[in-house]
Coordinates of N, CA and C in Angstrom, one line a residue:
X1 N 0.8 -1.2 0.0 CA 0.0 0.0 0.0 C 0.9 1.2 0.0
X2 N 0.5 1.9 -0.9 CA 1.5 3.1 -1.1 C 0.8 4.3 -0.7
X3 N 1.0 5.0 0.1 CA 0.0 6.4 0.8 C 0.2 8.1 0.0
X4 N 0.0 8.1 -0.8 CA -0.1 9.3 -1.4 C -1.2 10.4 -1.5
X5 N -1.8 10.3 -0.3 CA -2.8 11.3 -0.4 C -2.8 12.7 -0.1
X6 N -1.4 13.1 0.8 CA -1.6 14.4 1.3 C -1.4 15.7 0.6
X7 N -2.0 16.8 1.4 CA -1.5 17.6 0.6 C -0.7 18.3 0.2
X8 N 0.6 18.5 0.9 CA 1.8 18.3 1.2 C 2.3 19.9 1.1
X9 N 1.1 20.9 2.2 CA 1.6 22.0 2.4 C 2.7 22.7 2.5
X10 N 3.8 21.7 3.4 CA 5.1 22.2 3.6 C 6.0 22.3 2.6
X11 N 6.0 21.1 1.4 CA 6.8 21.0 0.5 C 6.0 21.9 -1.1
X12 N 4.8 22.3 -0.9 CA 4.8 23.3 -2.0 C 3.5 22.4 -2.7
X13 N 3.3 21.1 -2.7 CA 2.0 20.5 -3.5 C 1.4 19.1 -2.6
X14 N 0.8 18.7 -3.4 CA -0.1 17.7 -3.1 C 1.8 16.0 -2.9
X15 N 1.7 15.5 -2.2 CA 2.5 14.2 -2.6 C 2.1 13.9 -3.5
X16 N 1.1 13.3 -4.0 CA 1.3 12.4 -5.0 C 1.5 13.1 -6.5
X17 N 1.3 14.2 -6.7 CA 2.1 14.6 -7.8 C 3.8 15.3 -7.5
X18 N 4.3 15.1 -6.7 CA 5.7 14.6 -6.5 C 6.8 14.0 -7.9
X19 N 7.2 14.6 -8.0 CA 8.4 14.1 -9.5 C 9.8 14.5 -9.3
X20 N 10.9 13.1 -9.4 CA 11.9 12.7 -9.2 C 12.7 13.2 -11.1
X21 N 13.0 14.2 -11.4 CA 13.3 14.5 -12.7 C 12.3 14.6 -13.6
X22 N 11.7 13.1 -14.8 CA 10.9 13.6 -15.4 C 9.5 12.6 -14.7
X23 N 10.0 12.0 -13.7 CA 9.1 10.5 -13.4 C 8.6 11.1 -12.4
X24 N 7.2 11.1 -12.1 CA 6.2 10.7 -10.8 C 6.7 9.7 -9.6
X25 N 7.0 10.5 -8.6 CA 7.5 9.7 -7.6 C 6.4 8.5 -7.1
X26 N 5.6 8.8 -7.8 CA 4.4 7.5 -7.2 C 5.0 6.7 -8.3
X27 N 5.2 6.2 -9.2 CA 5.6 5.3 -10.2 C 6.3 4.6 -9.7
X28 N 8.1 5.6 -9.1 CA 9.0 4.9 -8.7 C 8.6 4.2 -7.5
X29 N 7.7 4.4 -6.6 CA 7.4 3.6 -5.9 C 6.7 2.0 -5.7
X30 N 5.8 2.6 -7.1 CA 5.4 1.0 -7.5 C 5.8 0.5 -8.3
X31 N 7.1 0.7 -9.1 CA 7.9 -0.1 -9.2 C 8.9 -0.2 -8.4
X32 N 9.1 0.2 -7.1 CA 9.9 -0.6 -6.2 C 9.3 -1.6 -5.7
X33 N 7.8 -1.6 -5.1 CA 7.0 -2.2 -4.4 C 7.0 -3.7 -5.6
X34 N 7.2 -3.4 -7.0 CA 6.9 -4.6 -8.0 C 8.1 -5.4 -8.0
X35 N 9.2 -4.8 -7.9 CA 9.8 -5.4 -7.8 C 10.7 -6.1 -6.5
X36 N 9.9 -5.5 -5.6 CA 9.8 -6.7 -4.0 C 9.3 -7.2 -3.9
X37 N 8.7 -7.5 -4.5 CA 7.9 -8.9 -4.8 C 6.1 -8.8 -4.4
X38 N 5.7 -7.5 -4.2 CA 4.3 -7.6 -3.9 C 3.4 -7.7 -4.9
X39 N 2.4 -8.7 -4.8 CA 1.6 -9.5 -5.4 C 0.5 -8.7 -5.9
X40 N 0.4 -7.6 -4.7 CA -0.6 -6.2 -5.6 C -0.6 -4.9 -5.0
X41 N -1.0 -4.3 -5.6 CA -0.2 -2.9 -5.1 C -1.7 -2.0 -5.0
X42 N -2.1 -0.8 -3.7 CA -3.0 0.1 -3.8 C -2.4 0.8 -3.6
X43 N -2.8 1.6 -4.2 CA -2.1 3.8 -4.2 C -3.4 4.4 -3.7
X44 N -3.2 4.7 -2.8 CA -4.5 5.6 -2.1 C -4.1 7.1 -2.3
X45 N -4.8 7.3 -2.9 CA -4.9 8.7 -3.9 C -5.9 10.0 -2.8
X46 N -5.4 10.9 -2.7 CA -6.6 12.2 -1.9 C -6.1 13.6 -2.6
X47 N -5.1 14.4 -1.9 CA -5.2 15.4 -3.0 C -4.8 15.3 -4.5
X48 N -5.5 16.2 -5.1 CA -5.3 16.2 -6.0 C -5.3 15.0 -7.0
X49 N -6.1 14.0 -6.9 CA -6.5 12.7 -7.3 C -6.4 13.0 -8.5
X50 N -7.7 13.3 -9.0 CA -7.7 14.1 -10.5 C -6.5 14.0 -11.6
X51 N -5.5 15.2 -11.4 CA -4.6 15.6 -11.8 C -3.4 14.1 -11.6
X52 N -3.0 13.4 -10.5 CA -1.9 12.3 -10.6 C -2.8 11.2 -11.2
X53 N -3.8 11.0 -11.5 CA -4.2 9.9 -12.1 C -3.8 10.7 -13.9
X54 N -3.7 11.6 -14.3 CA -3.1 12.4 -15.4 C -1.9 11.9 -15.7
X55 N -1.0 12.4 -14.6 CA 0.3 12.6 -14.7 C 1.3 11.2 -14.6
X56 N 0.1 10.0 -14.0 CA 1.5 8.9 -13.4 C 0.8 8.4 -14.0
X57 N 1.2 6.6 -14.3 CA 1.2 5.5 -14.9 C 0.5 4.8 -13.5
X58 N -1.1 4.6 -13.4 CA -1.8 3.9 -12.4 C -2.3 2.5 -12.7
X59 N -2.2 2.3 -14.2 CA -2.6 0.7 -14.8 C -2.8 -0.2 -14.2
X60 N -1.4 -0.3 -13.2 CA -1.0 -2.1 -12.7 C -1.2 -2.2 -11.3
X61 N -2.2 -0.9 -10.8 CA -2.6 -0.8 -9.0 C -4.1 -0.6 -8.8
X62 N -3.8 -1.2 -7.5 CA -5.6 -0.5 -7.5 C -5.4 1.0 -6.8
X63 N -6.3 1.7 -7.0 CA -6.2 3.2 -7.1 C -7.8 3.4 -5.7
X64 N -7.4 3.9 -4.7 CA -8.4 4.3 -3.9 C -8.4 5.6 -3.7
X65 N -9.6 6.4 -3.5 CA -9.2 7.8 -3.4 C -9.8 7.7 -2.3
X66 N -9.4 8.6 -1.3 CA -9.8 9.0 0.4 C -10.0 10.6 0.2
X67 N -11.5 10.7 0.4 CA -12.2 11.6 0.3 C -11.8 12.6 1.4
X68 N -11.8 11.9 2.5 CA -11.3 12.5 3.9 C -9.2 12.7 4.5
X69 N -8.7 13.3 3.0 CA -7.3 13.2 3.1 C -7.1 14.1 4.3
X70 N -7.5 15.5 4.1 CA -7.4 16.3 4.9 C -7.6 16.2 6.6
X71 N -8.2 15.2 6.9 CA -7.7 14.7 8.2 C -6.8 14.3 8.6
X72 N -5.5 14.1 7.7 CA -4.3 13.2 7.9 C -4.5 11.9 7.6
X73 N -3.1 11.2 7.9 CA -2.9 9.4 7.0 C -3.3 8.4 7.8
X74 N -4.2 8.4 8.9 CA -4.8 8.1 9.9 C -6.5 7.5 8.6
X75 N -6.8 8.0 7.9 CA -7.9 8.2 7.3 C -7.1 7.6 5.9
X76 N -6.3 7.7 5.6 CA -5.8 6.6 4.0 C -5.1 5.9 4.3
X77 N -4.8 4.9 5.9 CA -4.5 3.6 6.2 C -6.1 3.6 6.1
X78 N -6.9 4.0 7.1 CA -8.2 3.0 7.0 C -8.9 2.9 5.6
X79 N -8.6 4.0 4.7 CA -9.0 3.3 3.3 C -8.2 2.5 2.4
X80 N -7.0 2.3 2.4 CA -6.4 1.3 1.8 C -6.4 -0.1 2.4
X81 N -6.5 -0.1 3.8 CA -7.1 -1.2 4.2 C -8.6 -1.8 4.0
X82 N -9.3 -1.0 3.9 CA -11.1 -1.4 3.4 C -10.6 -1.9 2.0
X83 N -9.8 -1.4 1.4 CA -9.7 -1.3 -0.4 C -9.3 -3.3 -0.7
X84 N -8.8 -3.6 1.3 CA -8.4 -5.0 0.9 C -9.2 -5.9 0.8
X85 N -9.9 -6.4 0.1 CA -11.0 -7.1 0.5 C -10.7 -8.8 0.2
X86 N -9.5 -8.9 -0.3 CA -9.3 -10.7 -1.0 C -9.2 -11.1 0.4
X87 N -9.8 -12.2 1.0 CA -9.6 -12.9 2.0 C -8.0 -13.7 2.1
X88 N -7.2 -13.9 0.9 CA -6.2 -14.6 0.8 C -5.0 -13.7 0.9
X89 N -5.3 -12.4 1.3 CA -4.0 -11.2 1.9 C -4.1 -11.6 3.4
X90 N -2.8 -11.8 3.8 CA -2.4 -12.4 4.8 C -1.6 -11.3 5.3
X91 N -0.9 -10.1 4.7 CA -0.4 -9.3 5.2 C 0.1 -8.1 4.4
X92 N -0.2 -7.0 4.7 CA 0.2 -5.7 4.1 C 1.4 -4.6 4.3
X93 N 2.1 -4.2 3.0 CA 3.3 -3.2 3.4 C 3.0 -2.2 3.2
X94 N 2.9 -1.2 3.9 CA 2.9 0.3 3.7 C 4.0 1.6 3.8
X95 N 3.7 2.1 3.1 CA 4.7 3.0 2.7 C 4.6 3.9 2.7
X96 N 4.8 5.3 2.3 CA 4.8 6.7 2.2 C 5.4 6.8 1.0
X97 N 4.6 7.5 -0.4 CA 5.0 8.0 -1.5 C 6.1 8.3 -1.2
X98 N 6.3 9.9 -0.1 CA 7.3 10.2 0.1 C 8.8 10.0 0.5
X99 N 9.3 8.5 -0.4 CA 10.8 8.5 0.5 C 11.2 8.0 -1.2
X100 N 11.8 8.7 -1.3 CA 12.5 8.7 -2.6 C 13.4 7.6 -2.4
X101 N 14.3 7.7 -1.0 CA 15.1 6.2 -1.1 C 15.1 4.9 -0.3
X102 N 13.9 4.7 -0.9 CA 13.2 3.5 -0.3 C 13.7 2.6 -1.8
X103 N 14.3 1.1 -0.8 CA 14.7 0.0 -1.8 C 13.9 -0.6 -2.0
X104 N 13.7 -2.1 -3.2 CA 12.9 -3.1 -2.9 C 13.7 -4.0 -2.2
X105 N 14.5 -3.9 -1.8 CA 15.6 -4.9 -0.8 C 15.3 -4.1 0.9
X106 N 14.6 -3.2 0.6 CA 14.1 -2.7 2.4 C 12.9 -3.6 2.5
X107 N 11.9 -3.2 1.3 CA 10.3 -3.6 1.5 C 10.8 -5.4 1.6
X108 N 11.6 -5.8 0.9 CA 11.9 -7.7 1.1 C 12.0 -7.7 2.4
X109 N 12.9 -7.3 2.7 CA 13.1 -7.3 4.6 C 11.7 -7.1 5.1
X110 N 11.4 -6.4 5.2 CA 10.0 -6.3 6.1 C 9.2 -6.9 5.8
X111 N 9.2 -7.2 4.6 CA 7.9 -8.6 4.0 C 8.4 -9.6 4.0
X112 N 9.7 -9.8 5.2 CA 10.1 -11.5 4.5 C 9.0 -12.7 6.0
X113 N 7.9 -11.9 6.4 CA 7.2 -12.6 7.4 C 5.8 -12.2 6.9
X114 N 5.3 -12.7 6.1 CA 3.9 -12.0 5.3 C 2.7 -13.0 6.4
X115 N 2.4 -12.8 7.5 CA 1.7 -13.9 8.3 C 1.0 -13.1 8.7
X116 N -0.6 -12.9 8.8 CA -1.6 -12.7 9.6 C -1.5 -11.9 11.0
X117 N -0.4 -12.7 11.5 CA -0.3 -12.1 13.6 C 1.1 -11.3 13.1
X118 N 1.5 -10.7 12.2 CA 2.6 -9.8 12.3 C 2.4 -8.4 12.5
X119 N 3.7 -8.0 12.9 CA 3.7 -6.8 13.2 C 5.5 -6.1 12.6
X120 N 5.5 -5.5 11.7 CA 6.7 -5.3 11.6 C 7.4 -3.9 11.2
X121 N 8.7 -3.3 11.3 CA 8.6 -2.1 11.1 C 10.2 -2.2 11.0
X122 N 10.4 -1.1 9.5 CA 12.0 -1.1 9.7 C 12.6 0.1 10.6
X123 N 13.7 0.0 10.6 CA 14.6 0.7 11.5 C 15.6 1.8 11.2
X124 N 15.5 2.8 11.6 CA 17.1 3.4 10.7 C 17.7 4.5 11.5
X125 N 19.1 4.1 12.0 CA 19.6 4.7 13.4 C 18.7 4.2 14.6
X126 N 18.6 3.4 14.3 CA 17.6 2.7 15.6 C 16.5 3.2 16.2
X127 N 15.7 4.0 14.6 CA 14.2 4.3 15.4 C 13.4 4.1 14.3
X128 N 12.0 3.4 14.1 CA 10.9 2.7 13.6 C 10.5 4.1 12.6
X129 N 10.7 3.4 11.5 CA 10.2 4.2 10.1 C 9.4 2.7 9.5
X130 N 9.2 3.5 8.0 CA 8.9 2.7 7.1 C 9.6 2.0 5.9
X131 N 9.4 0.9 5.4 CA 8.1 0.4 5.6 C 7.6 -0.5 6.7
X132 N 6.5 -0.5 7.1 CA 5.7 -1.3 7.9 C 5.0 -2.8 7.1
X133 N 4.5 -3.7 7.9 CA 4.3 -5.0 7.8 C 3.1 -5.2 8.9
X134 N 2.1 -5.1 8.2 CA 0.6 -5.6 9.4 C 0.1 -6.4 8.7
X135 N 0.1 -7.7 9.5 CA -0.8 -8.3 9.3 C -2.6 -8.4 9.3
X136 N -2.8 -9.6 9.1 CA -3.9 -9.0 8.7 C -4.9 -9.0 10.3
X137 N -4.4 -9.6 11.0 CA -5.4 -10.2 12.3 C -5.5 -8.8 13.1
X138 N -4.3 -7.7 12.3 CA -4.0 -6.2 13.2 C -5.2 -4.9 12.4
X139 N -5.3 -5.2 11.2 CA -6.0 -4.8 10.1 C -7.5 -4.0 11.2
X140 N -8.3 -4.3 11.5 CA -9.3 -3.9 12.3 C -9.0 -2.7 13.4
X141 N -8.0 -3.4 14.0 CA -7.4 -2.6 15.3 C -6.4 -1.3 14.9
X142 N -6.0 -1.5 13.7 CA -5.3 -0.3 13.4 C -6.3 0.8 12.9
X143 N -7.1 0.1 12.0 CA -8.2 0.9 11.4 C -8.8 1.5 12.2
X144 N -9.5 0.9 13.5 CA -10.2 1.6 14.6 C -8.9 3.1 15.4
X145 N -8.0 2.7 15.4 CA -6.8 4.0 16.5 C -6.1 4.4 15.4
X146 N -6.2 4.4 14.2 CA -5.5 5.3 13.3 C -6.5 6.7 13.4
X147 N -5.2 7.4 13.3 CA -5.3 9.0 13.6 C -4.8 9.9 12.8
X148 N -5.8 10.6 12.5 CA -5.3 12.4 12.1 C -3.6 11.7 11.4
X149 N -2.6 12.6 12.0 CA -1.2 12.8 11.6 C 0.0 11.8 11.9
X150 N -0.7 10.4 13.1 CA 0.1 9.8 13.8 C -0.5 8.6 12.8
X151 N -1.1 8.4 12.5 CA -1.5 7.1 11.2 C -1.5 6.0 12.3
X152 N -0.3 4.7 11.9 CA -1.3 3.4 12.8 C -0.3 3.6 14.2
X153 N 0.4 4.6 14.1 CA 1.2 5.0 15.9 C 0.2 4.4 17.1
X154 N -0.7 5.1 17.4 CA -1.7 4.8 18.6 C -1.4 2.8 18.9
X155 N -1.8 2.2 17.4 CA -2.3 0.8 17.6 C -0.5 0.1 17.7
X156 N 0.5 0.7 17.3 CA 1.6 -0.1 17.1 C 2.7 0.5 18.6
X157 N 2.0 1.8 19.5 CA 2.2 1.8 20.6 C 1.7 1.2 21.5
X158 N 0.5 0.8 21.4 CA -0.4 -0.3 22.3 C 0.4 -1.6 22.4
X159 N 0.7 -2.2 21.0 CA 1.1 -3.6 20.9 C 2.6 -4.0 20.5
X160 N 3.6 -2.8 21.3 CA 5.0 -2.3 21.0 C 6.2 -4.1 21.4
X161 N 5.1 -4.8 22.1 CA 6.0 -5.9 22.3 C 5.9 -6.7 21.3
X162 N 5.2 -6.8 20.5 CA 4.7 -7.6 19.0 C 5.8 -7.5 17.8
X163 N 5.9 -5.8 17.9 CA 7.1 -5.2 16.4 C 8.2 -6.1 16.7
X164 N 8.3 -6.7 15.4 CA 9.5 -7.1 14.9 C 10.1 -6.0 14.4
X165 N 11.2 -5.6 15.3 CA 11.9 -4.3 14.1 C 12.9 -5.0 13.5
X166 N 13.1 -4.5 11.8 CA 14.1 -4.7 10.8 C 15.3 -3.6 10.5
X167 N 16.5 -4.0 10.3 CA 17.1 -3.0 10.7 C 17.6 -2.7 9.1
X168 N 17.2 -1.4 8.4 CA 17.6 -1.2 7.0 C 18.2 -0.4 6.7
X169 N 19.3 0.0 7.5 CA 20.2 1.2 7.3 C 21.1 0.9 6.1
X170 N 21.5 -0.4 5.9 CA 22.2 -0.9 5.0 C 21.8 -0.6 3.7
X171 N 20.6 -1.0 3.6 CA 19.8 -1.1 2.1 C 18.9 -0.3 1.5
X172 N 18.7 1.0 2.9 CA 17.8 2.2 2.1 C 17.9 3.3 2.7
X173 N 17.6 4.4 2.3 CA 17.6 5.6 3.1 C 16.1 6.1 3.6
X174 N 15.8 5.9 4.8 CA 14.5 6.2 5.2 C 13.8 7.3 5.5
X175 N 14.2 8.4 4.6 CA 14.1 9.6 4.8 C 12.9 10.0 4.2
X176 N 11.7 10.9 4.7 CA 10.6 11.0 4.2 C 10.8 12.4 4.0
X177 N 10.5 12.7 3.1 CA 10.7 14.5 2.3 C 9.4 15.2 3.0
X178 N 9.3 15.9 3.4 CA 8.5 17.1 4.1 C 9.0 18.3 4.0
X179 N 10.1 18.7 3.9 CA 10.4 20.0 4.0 C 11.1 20.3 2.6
X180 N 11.1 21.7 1.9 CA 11.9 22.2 1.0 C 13.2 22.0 0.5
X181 N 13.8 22.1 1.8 CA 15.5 21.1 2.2 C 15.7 20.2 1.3
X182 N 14.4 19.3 2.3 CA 14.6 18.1 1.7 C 13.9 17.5 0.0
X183 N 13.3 18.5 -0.2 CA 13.2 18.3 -1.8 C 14.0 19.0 -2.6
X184 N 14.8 19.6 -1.9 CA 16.1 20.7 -3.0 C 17.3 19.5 -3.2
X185 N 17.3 18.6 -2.0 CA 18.3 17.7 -1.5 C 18.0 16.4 -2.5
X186 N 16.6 16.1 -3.2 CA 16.4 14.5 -3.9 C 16.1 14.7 -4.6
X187 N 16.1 16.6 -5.7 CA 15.9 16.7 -6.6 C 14.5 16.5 -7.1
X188 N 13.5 17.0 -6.4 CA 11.9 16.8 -6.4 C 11.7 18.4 -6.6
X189 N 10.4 17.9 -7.4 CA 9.4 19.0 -7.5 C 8.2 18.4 -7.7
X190 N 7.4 19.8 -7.4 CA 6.1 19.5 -7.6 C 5.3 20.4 -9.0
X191 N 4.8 19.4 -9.8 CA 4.3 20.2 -11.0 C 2.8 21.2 -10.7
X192 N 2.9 22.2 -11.4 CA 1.9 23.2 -11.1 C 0.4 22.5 -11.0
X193 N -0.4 23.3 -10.1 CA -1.5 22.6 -10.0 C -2.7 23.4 -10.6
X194 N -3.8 22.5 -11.6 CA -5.0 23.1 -11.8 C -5.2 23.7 -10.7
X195 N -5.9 24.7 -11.2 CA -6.9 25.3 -10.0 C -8.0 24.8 -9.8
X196 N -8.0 24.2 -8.4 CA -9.4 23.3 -7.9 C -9.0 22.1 -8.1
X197 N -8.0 21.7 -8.4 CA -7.6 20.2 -8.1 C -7.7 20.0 -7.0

């Protein structure tokens, strides 16, 4: 599950029209996520839906839009989670559009335990980023304490003895771009927006 909904006030646009040179940073994502081996991929889409279903290559995902973005990623975990409906998902990786250097040798690590009762989360400098690994038996319980701006925090503080943490300092950089800095720094921009997108 790839989270692309916000509107990404600080850095100048919406995330999901985000671009890495001439590519949509959502693309490169799902082709990271394809090439870790995930079996299927949702892009939960909110601002500016419209316009990145334009701009990116959405073909080979399922595409959910979360009407309610503007509450925070608390509200596009619980709809990319509803969006799962095959009984034979056993376990989900989620991600943030935002990390330009996210490997598919990170998301392998965190998905190398795809089981129902998991809990998993990588590591970097010894503190819990993404990507994450929830099973599915967690799926309910996150959906109910996901929040506003802390997303599945509340439910993965509750049940902190469960995380398996993965340590992926080696294999990715888990830096999530929020600030200007940090898009002057990975060579991002954001393409102009219709008005009323």
């Amino acid at each position: 599950m790839i989270i692309a909904a916000g509107g990404g006030r600080r850095i100048g646009g919406p995330e999901a029209l985000l671009h890495q040179g001439e590519k949509p940073l959502v693309n490169q994502m799902i082709d990271t996520m394809t090439e870790a081996g995930c079996e299927r991929t949702v892009v939960v889409l909110g601002a500016a839906a419209d316009q990145a279903r334009e701009t990116a290559d959405l073909t080979r995902v399922t595409v959910v839009i979360n009407r309610a973005w503007g509450t925070g990623v608390g509200s596009s975990i619980r709809a990319g989670l509803a969006a799962l409906d095959d009984d034979g998902i056993e376990a989900v990786v989620v991600v943030p559009v935002n990390m330009p250097g996210l490997t598919a040798a990170a998301v392998r690590r965190v998905a190398a335990l795809p089981y129902p009762d998991v809990l998993v989360c990588a590591t970097y400098g010894g503190l819990r980023g993404y990507p994450m690994l929830f099973g599915r038996r967690h799926w309910s319980g996150i959906a109910t304490l996901a929040s506003a701006d802390v997303g599945a925090r509340p439910y993965l503080l509750a049940h902190k003895d469960q995380i398996v943490d993965i340590c992926c300092d080696a294999v990715a950089d888990g830096s999530r771009v929020d600030t200007p800095e940090l898009m002057a720094l990975y060579g991002l921009t954001v393409p102009p927006q219709r008005v009323g997108a």
